[in-house]
Structures are given as structure tokens and as C-alpha cells.
Amino acid sequence: MIASNRTINYLRISVTDRCNFRCLYCVPSSPFSVIEHKKIARYEEILRITKLACELGITKVRITGGEPFVRKDIFSFLNRLCAIENLKDISITTNGALLTRKKIEQLTSFGIKRLNFSLDTLDPVKFSQITGRDRFKQVWESIFASHELGISPVKINAVILRGINDDEIENLTALTLKYPFHIRFIEYMPMGNSAVEKQQQILTQEIREKIESRFGKLVPVERTFNDGPAKKFQISGARGIVGFITPISSHFCSECNRLRLTSRGTLRPCLLNNYEKNILNPLRNGASDDELKKIILSALTKKPAFHGLTDQSSENIPISHMTSIGG
Ligand code: SAM
Ligand code: SF4
């Protein structure tokens, strides 16, 4: 599928807006409601939309949320997803707290080889402050179990905030000396109404300077076909990779090859643009496969050339928070 001169081959599917964590950069600071169960796309519905999207050229899928592993029967869904023809690459973004060695083994038996974990600190106390949950040990064990079971690469996403975990940049980076992990620093994106203040946002340049002053100059790493938006580097002699995801300081819109399917059954061509097209209602009202494919293609015509978040004016801030869109 082509949109804004780009080939779109990547579908990011949010299977739920619910989460067992309350990360301060992700969930709204004021009380919020979750989506009614009947309005959430059922697994059969997600599988049908995905199959049609694959017929139109999608080859990669990432499952996200909310927290994907809080949804009931997720493993049987993932097993069926892995059976879709033309789907070559399935990965999952998770906080890791509900995974166990046995469950990770199950994922690898389905053919899932890549997992992204979110981990913003190596300090259990700070972890509880950021996520609202005392689950550091479980997440840490899941990351290492994945590594031992051959998940590769194990990617770790960290959102760095001034005064919260900016003193963890070096500790997180040092993991790459010993393990072949990809540690990716994601710039905080203001979405919905999180508790994060503007002055807590730290951009990549500052993070990079901190890393280089401790570990020496970062060496750029060549991109591979499976790369996402992260700009990749290595500390000289390290086993792992340091990545920077820079939606604010240097947007990567011209390379963005993704479409999102939210748990509400809407197609969202851009994370940072509020436009969404509902595909679930037509599907529930009996639309044919051809009609649904037309809806997918028409959503893509709305893929913007670039997002408007860099100018920081409030009208450009997405009204939904990450858990409701799917990060
Ligand atoms: N619950 C899973 C997890 O935490 O990995 C999957 C969903 S979460 C929304 C996906 C990613 O979005 C996480 O890596 C998280 O760090 C990132 N994220 C959430 N809110 C963010 C924000 N406001 N700015 C930048 N990244 C954010
Ligand atoms: Fe949940 Fe992931 Fe958001 Fe944290 S970042 S609240 S784990 S969805």
C-alpha cells in the first residue's frame, strides 16, 4: 500500500486500552474511563481486518496496548495471528510484568521472535514511582528469560524525564556492554493530559551527551531492513545497541511505514494526529471484504506528510492518551 509516497507494510494493533501499570508519562493525571467491552474489537474481528490488510501489502505486525497480556485469551489470538499468510514478522510491546518463562516459550513456539519491553529504570523504588506498581523483579526476570530463550533482539524502551529518571541513563546504557540488548531512549510525547510537565521533557541531544561523556563517542550502526524509527549507535566494543527515537527533536514522518488499528476498531494513520477512520462498525454491519479493503485504503490517504507536535501548540497535542490509541 502506498501513502504520501511511502510503502506502508507495518500494522500496529492495539488489543486493549487496559493496563496493569499507571506509568506517569502514559496515563492521564485525572480520572479516566476505559472503553466498554462491547466496543472493543473482538479477536475474530481483528484477525479479519489484519488478514485483509496483509492482502493489501502489510507484512509486519506489532501487538501493543494498553498492556497486551492483560487481555483474556491473548495466547490463542496470537497463535491464530501467526498463521496468517504473508505475515512475516510479528512482535509485541509489553511491560513484561505478566510474562513468565513458560509464556515466553509459548510465544517462541508460535514463531514470535521479537519482544520490546518498557523499562525506565534499574532501581526498584524508582520503578514503583514511575509505573505505580511494585513489579520491577517480574519485569527484570521476563527480560532475562526472553534473552535466554532466544528472543532476539530484546529491545528495552525507556522514556527519560528530568528529575525522575535522568540519572538512570548511564545505568540503562551500560546494559549494552554486557548483553546484546537494544536500549532505546524515546522522547516523551505530550499526549492526553499526563502528569508530566513541559520542563521534564528531555530531548535526545542531552541524553546522547550524557552517554558520550561517560562511555565515549557513540558509533553509528548501519540500518537493517527490519529497523523502525530508532537511530542506532553502539559504544565501542559493546554487545548491544543504543537507539534514539526522536519524535520531537527530529521527526521521522517521511520514513513512517505504519498504520495503527486501535482497540476500538479505528484505523489511525498517524499516532500524533487525531484523525481516525472506523472500520469496526462497517464490519459489524456486514461490509464485504472488498468494502473493508476500501476503508483501509481510504484511511491511508489521510496519512499526513508530518505531524504537528514539534511546535508544541496545544491544538496539535493528541487528545487521546497512549493506552487508548496503542503506543
Ligand atoms: N504496555 C506496553 C508497554 O509499556 O510496553 C505497550 C503499550 S505502551 C503505550 C508502548 C510504548 O509507549 C512504551 O514503550 C512506552 O514507554 C511508550 N510511551 C507511553 N507513553 C508515552 C509518551 N507519552 N511519550 C513517549 N512514549 C510513550
Ligand atoms: Fe501501561 Fe505501557 Fe502505558 Fe505503562 S506505558 S501505563 S505499561 S500502556
Coordinates of C-alpha atoms and ligand atoms in Angstrom, one line a residue:
M1 CA 0.0 0.0 0.0
I2 CA 1.3 3.4 -0.9
A3 CA 0.6 6.6 1.1
S4 CA 2.3 10.0 0.9
N5 CA 5.0 8.4 -1.3
R6 CA 5.7 5.7 1.2
T7 CA 5.1 2.0 1.1
I8 CA 3.0 1.0 4.2
N9 CA 3.8 -2.5 5.3
Y10 CA 3.5 -2.3 9.0
L11 CA 0.3 -2.6 11.1
R12 CA 0.4 -1.8 14.8
I13 CA -2.5 -3.4 16.6
S14 CA -3.7 -2.3 20.0
V15 CA -5.6 -5.2 21.5
T16 CA -6.7 -3.4 24.6
D17 CA -6.8 0.0 26.3
R18 CA -6.5 -1.6 29.7
C19 CA -3.2 -1.8 31.6
N20 CA -1.9 -3.2 34.9
F21 CA 0.5 -0.2 35.2
R22 CA 0.0 3.5 35.6
C23 CA 3.1 5.0 34.0
L24 CA 3.1 8.7 34.8
Y25 CA 4.0 9.7 31.2
C26 CA 1.4 7.5 29.7
V27 CA -1.9 7.5 31.7
P28 CA -3.9 10.7 32.2
S29 CA -3.4 12.5 35.5
S30 CA -7.2 12.9 36.0
P31 CA -9.6 10.0 36.4
F32 CA -10.4 8.3 33.1
S33 CA -12.7 5.6 31.9
V34 CA -11.9 2.5 29.9
I35 CA -13.7 1.5 26.8
E36 CA -16.8 -0.6 27.2
H37 CA -16.2 -4.3 26.4
K38 CA -18.7 -4.4 23.6
K39 CA -17.0 -1.5 21.8
I40 CA -13.6 -3.3 21.8
A41 CA -12.8 -5.2 18.6
R42 CA -13.1 -9.0 19.2
Y43 CA -10.3 -11.2 18.2
E44 CA -12.1 -12.6 15.2
E45 CA -12.7 -9.0 14.0
I46 CA -9.0 -8.1 14.5
L47 CA -7.9 -11.2 12.6
R48 CA -10.2 -10.4 9.7
I49 CA -9.0 -6.8 9.4
T50 CA -5.4 -8.0 9.7
K51 CA -5.9 -10.7 7.0
L52 CA -7.3 -8.1 4.6
A53 CA -4.5 -5.6 5.4
C54 CA -2.0 -8.4 4.6
E55 CA -3.7 -9.0 1.3
L56 CA -3.1 -5.2 0.6
G57 CA 0.6 -5.4 1.5
I58 CA 1.1 -5.5 5.3
T59 CA 3.9 -7.9 6.2
K60 CA 4.8 -6.8 9.7
V61 CA 2.5 -6.6 12.8
R62 CA 3.3 -5.4 16.2
I63 CA 0.9 -6.1 19.1
T64 CA 0.5 -3.4 21.7
G65 CA -1.9 -1.7 24.1
G66 CA -2.5 -0.8 26.9
E67 CA -0.9 -3.9 28.1
P68 CA -1.5 -6.8 25.6
F69 CA -1.1 -9.5 28.2
V70 CA -3.9 -8.3 30.4
R71 CA -6.4 -9.3 27.7
K72 CA -8.1 -12.7 28.2
D73 CA -7.1 -15.5 25.7
I74 CA -4.3 -13.4 24.2
F75 CA -2.2 -16.5 23.6
S76 CA -4.8 -18.3 21.4
F77 CA -5.3 -15.0 19.5
L78 CA -1.5 -14.7 18.9
N79 CA -1.4 -18.3 17.7
R80 CA -4.1 -17.6 15.1
L81 CA -2.4 -14.3 14.1
C82 CA 0.8 -16.2 13.4
A83 CA -1.0 -18.4 11.0
I84 CA -2.0 -15.5 8.7
E85 CA -0.5 -15.9 5.2
N86 CA 2.0 -13.2 4.1
L87 CA 2.6 -12.1 7.7
K88 CA 6.3 -12.5 8.1
D89 CA 7.1 -10.7 11.3
I90 CA 5.1 -10.4 14.5
S91 CA 6.4 -8.7 17.5
I92 CA 4.9 -7.5 20.8
T93 CA 5.4 -4.4 23.0
T94 CA 4.9 -5.2 26.7
N95 CA 5.7 -4.0 30.2
G96 CA 6.7 -7.6 30.8
A97 CA 5.1 -7.9 34.2
L98 CA 2.7 -10.7 33.3
L99 CA 5.2 -12.8 31.3
T100 CA 6.8 -15.9 32.7
R101 CA 9.4 -18.2 31.2
K102 CA 6.6 -20.7 30.3
K103 CA 4.6 -18.0 28.5
I104 CA 7.7 -16.7 26.6
E105 CA 8.4 -20.3 25.5
Q106 CA 4.8 -20.5 24.2
L107 CA 5.3 -17.2 22.2
T108 CA 8.5 -18.6 20.6
S109 CA 6.7 -21.8 19.7
F110 CA 4.2 -19.7 17.8
G111 CA 7.1 -18.1 15.8
I112 CA 7.3 -14.8 17.7
K113 CA 11.0 -13.9 17.9
R114 CA 11.0 -10.3 18.9
L115 CA 9.8 -8.5 22.1
N116 CA 10.0 -4.9 23.2
F117 CA 9.9 -4.3 26.9
S118 CA 9.4 -1.0 28.6
L119 CA 11.8 -0.3 31.5
D120 CA 12.7 3.2 32.5
T121 CA 15.0 2.5 35.5
L122 CA 17.0 -0.3 37.1
D123 CA 16.1 1.0 40.6
P124 CA 13.0 -0.9 42.0
V125 CA 11.9 2.0 44.1
K126 CA 12.0 4.4 41.2
F127 CA 10.3 1.8 39.1
S128 CA 7.3 1.8 41.5
Q129 CA 7.2 5.6 41.4
I130 CA 7.1 5.7 37.6
T131 CA 4.8 2.8 36.9
G132 CA 2.7 3.0 40.1
R133 CA 3.4 -0.7 40.7
D134 CA 6.0 -2.7 42.6
R135 CA 6.8 -5.1 39.8
F136 CA 10.5 -4.5 38.9
K137 CA 11.6 -8.0 39.7
Q138 CA 9.0 -9.6 37.4
V139 CA 9.9 -7.3 34.5
W140 CA 13.6 -7.9 35.0
E141 CA 13.1 -11.7 35.1
S142 CA 11.0 -11.6 31.9
I143 CA 13.7 -9.6 30.1
F144 CA 16.3 -12.1 31.0
A145 CA 14.1 -15.2 30.4
S146 CA 13.4 -13.8 26.9
H147 CA 17.1 -13.4 26.3
E148 CA 17.9 -16.9 27.5
L149 CA 15.1 -18.3 25.3
G150 CA 16.5 -16.8 22.2
I151 CA 14.2 -13.8 21.7
S152 CA 16.4 -11.5 19.5
P153 CA 16.7 -8.7 19.7
V154 CA 15.4 -8.0 23.1
K155 CA 14.5 -4.3 22.9
I156 CA 14.1 -2.1 26.0
N157 CA 12.2 1.2 25.7
A158 CA 12.9 3.9 28.2
V159 CA 11.2 7.3 28.5
I160 CA 13.6 9.7 30.3
L161 CA 12.1 12.5 32.3
R162 CA 14.1 15.3 34.0
G163 CA 14.1 14.9 37.8
I164 CA 12.6 11.5 37.6
N165 CA 15.0 9.1 35.9
D166 CA 17.6 11.2 34.1
D167 CA 20.1 9.7 36.5
E168 CA 19.4 6.3 35.0
I169 CA 20.6 7.0 31.5
E170 CA 24.1 5.6 32.1
N171 CA 22.9 2.5 34.0
L172 CA 20.5 1.6 31.3
T173 CA 23.1 2.2 28.6
A174 CA 25.7 0.1 30.5
L175 CA 23.4 -2.9 29.9
T176 CA 24.6 -2.9 26.3
L177 CA 28.2 -3.5 27.4
K178 CA 27.2 -7.0 28.7
Y179 CA 24.1 -8.0 26.8
P180 CA 23.0 -7.8 23.2
F181 CA 20.0 -5.7 24.1
H182 CA 18.8 -2.7 22.2
I183 CA 18.2 0.1 24.7
R184 CA 16.1 2.7 23.1
F185 CA 15.5 6.2 24.5
I186 CA 12.2 7.5 23.5
E187 CA 11.5 11.3 23.7
Y188 CA 8.5 12.0 25.8
M189 CA 5.5 13.0 23.7
P190 CA 2.8 15.1 25.3
M191 CA -0.4 13.2 24.8
G192 CA -3.8 13.4 26.5
N193 CA -3.2 15.1 29.9
S194 CA -0.4 13.2 31.6
A195 CA 1.2 14.5 34.9
V196 CA 4.4 15.3 33.1
E197 CA 5.4 18.9 32.9
K198 CA 6.9 20.5 29.8
Q199 CA 10.2 21.2 31.6
Q200 CA 10.6 17.5 32.4
Q201 CA 10.9 16.6 28.8
I202 CA 14.5 15.7 27.8
L203 CA 15.5 15.6 24.1
T204 CA 17.8 13.2 22.5
Q205 CA 20.8 15.5 22.2
E206 CA 21.0 15.9 26.0
I207 CA 20.7 12.1 26.6
R208 CA 23.4 11.5 24.0
E209 CA 25.8 13.9 25.5
K210 CA 25.4 12.2 28.9
I211 CA 26.1 8.8 27.4
E212 CA 29.1 10.0 25.4
S213 CA 30.7 11.9 28.3
R214 CA 30.6 8.6 30.3
F215 CA 31.2 5.9 27.6
G216 CA 33.0 7.8 24.8
K217 CA 31.8 8.7 21.3
L218 CA 28.8 6.6 20.0
V219 CA 29.5 4.8 16.8
P220 CA 26.6 4.8 14.2
V221 CA 25.2 1.4 13.3
E222 CA 24.1 0.6 9.8
R223 CA 20.3 0.2 9.4
T224 CA 18.8 -3.2 8.5
F225 CA 15.6 -3.9 6.7
N226 CA 13.7 -4.6 9.9
D227 CA 14.6 -1.3 11.5
G228 CA 12.0 1.0 13.0
P229 CA 12.4 4.7 13.6
A230 CA 15.3 4.3 16.1
K231 CA 18.6 5.9 15.1
K232 CA 21.1 3.2 16.2
F233 CA 24.5 3.5 17.8
Q234 CA 27.0 1.4 19.7
I235 CA 29.5 2.1 22.5
S236 CA 32.8 0.9 21.1
G237 CA 33.2 -2.8 21.8
A238 CA 29.6 -3.2 23.3
R239 CA 27.4 -6.2 22.6
G240 CA 24.2 -4.3 22.3
I241 CA 22.8 -1.2 20.6
V242 CA 21.8 2.2 21.9
G243 CA 18.8 3.7 20.0
F244 CA 17.2 7.0 20.0
I245 CA 13.6 7.6 19.0
T246 CA 13.1 11.2 18.3
P247 CA 9.5 12.1 17.5
I248 CA 10.0 15.6 18.9
S249 CA 13.5 16.8 18.1
S250 CA 13.8 15.2 14.6
H251 CA 10.5 13.7 13.4
F252 CA 10.8 10.7 11.1
C253 CA 7.5 11.1 9.4
S254 CA 8.9 10.7 5.9
E255 CA 10.1 7.2 6.8
C256 CA 7.0 6.2 8.7
N257 CA 5.6 3.0 7.2
R258 CA 2.9 2.2 9.7
L259 CA -0.8 2.2 10.1
R260 CA -2.5 1.6 13.5
L261 CA -5.6 -0.3 14.4
T262 CA -6.9 0.8 17.8
S263 CA -8.7 -1.5 20.2
R264 CA -11.9 0.5 19.4
G265 CA -11.6 -0.7 15.8
T266 CA -10.5 2.5 14.2
L267 CA -7.7 2.9 11.8
R268 CA -5.2 5.6 12.7
P269 CA -2.7 6.6 10.1
C270 CA -0.6 8.7 12.4
L271 CA 0.0 8.3 16.2
L272 CA 0.3 12.1 16.6
N273 CA -2.7 13.2 14.5
N274 CA -6.2 12.8 15.8
Y275 CA -7.7 11.6 12.5
E276 CA -9.2 8.1 12.8
K277 CA -11.5 6.0 10.5
N278 CA -13.8 3.5 12.0
I279 CA -13.6 0.1 10.4
L280 CA -15.3 -2.0 13.1
N281 CA -18.8 -0.6 12.7
P282 CA -18.9 -1.3 8.9
L283 CA -17.5 -4.8 9.6
R284 CA -20.2 -5.4 12.2
N285 CA -22.8 -4.1 9.8
G286 CA -21.9 -6.7 7.2
A287 CA -19.4 -5.0 5.0
S288 CA -17.8 -7.3 2.4
D289 CA -14.0 -7.9 2.2
D290 CA -13.7 -5.5 -0.7
E291 CA -15.6 -2.8 1.1
L292 CA -13.3 -3.2 4.2
K293 CA -10.2 -3.1 2.0
K294 CA -11.5 0.2 0.5
I295 CA -11.8 1.6 4.1
I296 CA -8.2 0.6 4.8
L297 CA -7.0 2.3 1.6
S298 CA -9.0 5.4 2.2
A299 CA -7.7 5.7 5.8
L300 CA -4.2 5.7 4.3
T301 CA -5.0 8.6 2.0
K302 CA -5.2 10.7 5.2
K303 CA -1.6 9.8 6.3
P304 CA -0.1 13.2 7.0
A305 CA 3.2 14.3 5.5
F306 CA 4.4 15.1 9.0
H307 CA 2.9 15.5 12.5
G308 CA 2.4 18.9 14.2
L309 CA 3.7 18.1 17.6
T310 CA 7.1 19.7 17.3
D311 CA 5.6 23.2 17.5
Q312 CA 4.1 22.3 20.9
S313 CA 0.9 24.4 20.5
S314 CA -1.9 22.8 22.4
E315 CA -4.1 22.3 19.4
N316 CA -1.6 19.9 18.0
I317 CA -1.4 17.7 21.1
P318 CA -3.3 14.5 20.5
I319 CA -6.4 14.4 22.6
S320 CA -6.1 10.7 23.4
H321 CA -3.5 9.2 25.7
M322 CA -1.3 6.3 24.7
T323 CA -3.3 3.5 26.3
S324 CA -6.4 4.4 24.3
I325 CA -4.6 4.7 21.0
G326 CA -2.0 2.0 21.4
G327 CA 1.6 3.0 21.7
Ligands
SAM1 N1 2.1 -1.6 27.9 C1 3.1 -1.8 26.9 C2 4.4 -1.2 27.2 O1 4.5 -0.4 28.2 O2 5.4 -1.5 26.6 C3 2.7 -1.4 25.5 C4 2.0 -0.1 25.3 S1 2.9 1.4 25.7 C5 1.7 2.6 25.4 C6 4.1 1.4 24.3 C7 5.3 2.3 24.5 O3 4.8 3.6 24.5 C8 6.1 2.1 25.8 O4 7.4 1.8 25.4 C9 6.0 3.4 26.5 O5 7.2 3.7 27.1 C10 5.7 4.4 25.4 N2 5.0 5.6 25.8 C11 3.9 5.7 26.5 N3 3.5 7.0 26.7 C12 4.5 7.7 26.1 C13 4.7 9.1 25.9 N4 3.8 10.0 26.4 N5 5.8 9.5 25.2 C14 6.6 8.6 24.7 N6 6.5 7.3 24.8 C15 5.4 6.8 25.5
SF4_2 FE1 0.7 0.7 30.7 FE2 2.6 0.6 28.8 FE3 1.3 2.9 29.3 FE4 2.9 1.9 31.1 S1 3.5 2.6 29.1 S2 0.8 2.7 31.5 S3 2.7 -0.2 30.9 S4 0.4 1.0 28.4

